[in-house]
Coordinates of C-alpha atoms in Angstrom, one line a residue:
X1 CA 100.2 102.8 113.2
X2 CA 101.6 102.7 109.7
X3 CA 98.2 101.5 108.4
X4 CA 96.6 104.6 109.9
X5 CA 99.2 106.8 108.2
X6 CA 98.7 105.1 104.8
X7 CA 94.9 105.3 105.2
X8 CA 95.0 109.1 105.9
X9 CA 97.4 109.7 103.0
X10 CA 95.3 107.8 100.6
X11 CA 92.1 109.6 101.6
X12 CA 93.9 112.9 101.4
X13 CA 95.1 112.2 97.9
X14 CA 91.5 111.1 96.9
X15 CA 90.1 114.3 98.3
X16 CA 92.7 116.5 96.6
X17 CA 92.0 114.8 93.2
X18 CA 88.2 114.7 93.4
X19 CA 87.0 117.8 95.4
X20 CA 88.4 120.7 93.2
X21 CA 86.6 119.6 90.0
X22 CA 83.3 119.3 91.9
X23 CA 83.8 122.8 93.4
X24 CA 84.7 124.3 90.0
X25 CA 81.5 122.7 88.5
X26 CA 79.5 123.9 91.5
X27 CA 78.2 120.3 91.9
X28 CA 77.3 120.8 95.5
X29 CA 75.0 117.7 95.8
X30 CA 77.7 115.4 94.3
X31 CA 80.3 117.0 96.6
X32 CA 78.1 116.5 99.6
X33 CA 77.4 112.8 98.7
X34 CA 81.1 112.3 98.0
X35 CA 82.1 113.9 101.4
X36 CA 79.5 111.9 103.4
X37 CA 80.4 108.5 101.9
X38 CA 84.1 109.2 102.0
X39 CA 84.0 110.3 105.7
X40 CA 81.9 107.2 106.5
X41 CA 84.5 105.0 104.9
X42 CA 87.3 106.9 106.7
X43 CA 85.4 106.6 110.0
X44 CA 85.2 102.8 109.5
X45 CA 88.8 102.5 108.3
X46 CA 90.5 104.2 111.2
X47 CA 89.5 101.7 113.9
X48 CA 90.1 98.8 111.5
X49 CA 93.6 100.1 110.6
X50 CA 94.4 100.3 114.4
X51 CA 93.4 96.6 114.8
X52 CA 90.0 97.0 116.4
X53 CA 87.2 94.7 115.3
X54 CA 84.4 96.7 113.8
X55 CA 80.9 95.8 112.8
X56 CA 80.3 95.3 109.1
X57 CA 76.7 95.5 108.0
X58 CA 77.2 92.8 105.4
X59 CA 77.8 90.2 108.2
X60 CA 74.4 91.0 109.7
X61 CA 72.7 90.7 106.3
X62 CA 74.3 87.4 105.6
X63 CA 73.2 86.0 109.0
X64 CA 69.7 87.3 108.4
X65 CA 69.2 86.1 104.8
X66 CA 71.2 82.8 104.9
X67 CA 68.4 80.8 106.5
X68 CA 65.9 82.3 104.1
X69 CA 68.0 81.4 101.2
X70 CA 68.3 77.8 102.4
X71 CA 64.6 77.6 102.8
X72 CA 63.9 78.9 99.3
X73 CA 66.8 77.3 97.4
X74 CA 67.2 74.1 99.4
X75 CA 70.4 72.7 100.8
X76 CA 73.7 73.5 99.1
X77 CA 75.1 70.8 96.9

């Protein structure tokens, strides 16, 4: 539970530091991109901080491209 608290505190601090300058500059597209990416990270971080196994897209990419890399590059030395 402490991990979840730390995660929420860190994300809150990041939002408080980054959002006001974007609003003052009226950088709405950057604010939207920041909010979407940050909320996606928070959504993945919450189950992970609670000890649940979550799916990381990089694992699927490694499993997909590893045989192709061996075919193209040959066996590892």
